[in-house]
């Protein structure tokens, strides 16, 4: 008998078949020349998880809830059918078992959070959907969500890959997205376009290594991190630029002739920043301290020297060109259309299933439906052109 559970289970049980159908559809579109992979645009969209914001708990609370859930499962299973109809009893058993499974999954998820390097104090897992993560929402505020990554072929707006991740930002999502495109179409896109949320030096280098033309806005970091002192009321004569770098000794000389030795490096967005520091004793005795580093009480003055990889410099240069800027201008229209359709037309603003795997399938259903809709539109357009007026 077909009921709501049959349909609901069907939707999330046949991932191999669904993935196969998605890839077959792409194959047909490709054969028709409707997908070229000349230019692919990737974008991420947050879709709410089936979990309440107040369902996040620490491990101790979940362990306690699990004990109670196990007791409830035992109690429900011990109930005789006379106490309720058979159907009702089965529904109660199913609900109690599902709650126990969700709590067990929630406890396991703390191991994953450790790998994600979450601050111990911040580690909380949802008892409704353990794999959901609290993410910043486009309209403001935070909510339990998943990050849906969609790659769209620019020629006709066909979605060529979809993936769901737990990361709250898009920073490391471009390479996995390209992997999915290659897996689906056995071909590498020639050019890929993203917004600035994907840009990092690792991504720029990776795209270069994969021989993919990468188009995205490049944040100008020049001047950033030269020295945090320059914005703290330091006299112009003691700004970082007044400190002289000596490459041979890898150190700086300050305007008073004292040495700032190499202290360490920091990874920045697109650069590596090397930090140099004067001796505390030198600065304490310096008559110009009030103009150079007035706030320093326990350490000497520091300056930073930034270096940029050749690949990043080349990317930065490219993104200043008119051609690259013109390509980037069409990004939003192509990349954001499927996201908008899925949320506005298909009303997928919140997943109706729980867990990364099932949520991934729900997103895939939506993208498959979207592609079929695009395909029908393209077929109608073709037919209209062929038909005599
Ligand atoms: S405060 Fe320190 S770094 Fe600044 S000028 Fe004096 S000695 Fe040099």
CSV table of C-alpha atoms and ligand atoms in Angstrom, one decimal, residues 238 243 254 256 258 278 282-283 286 289 292-293 301, ligand 1:
chain,number,residue,atom,x,y,z
A,238,UNK,CA,57.0,56.0,12.6
A,243,UNK,CA,61.2,51.0,8.8
A,254,UNK,CA,63.6,51.3,13.0
A,256,UNK,CA,66.1,55.1,15.7
A,258,UNK,CA,67.3,49.6,16.5
A,278,UNK,CA,62.0,45.2,18.4
A,282,UNK,CA,65.1,49.1,23.3
A,283,UNK,CA,61.6,50.5,23.0
A,286,UNK,CA,63.5,55.0,23.4
A,289,UNK,CA,58.2,55.6,22.2
A,292,UNK,CA,56.1,55.0,17.8
A,293,UNK,CA,54.2,52.5,20.0
A,301,UNK,CA,57.2,47.5,18.4
B,1,LIG,S1,60.1,52.8,20.1
B,1,LIG,FE1,61.3,51.0,19.5
B,1,LIG,S2,60.9,50.6,17.4
B,1,LIG,FE2,60.1,52.7,17.9
B,1,LIG,S3,61.7,54.0,17.3
B,1,LIG,FE3,62.0,53.6,19.4
B,1,LIG,S4,63.4,51.8,19.5
B,1,LIG,FE4,62.6,52.0,17.5
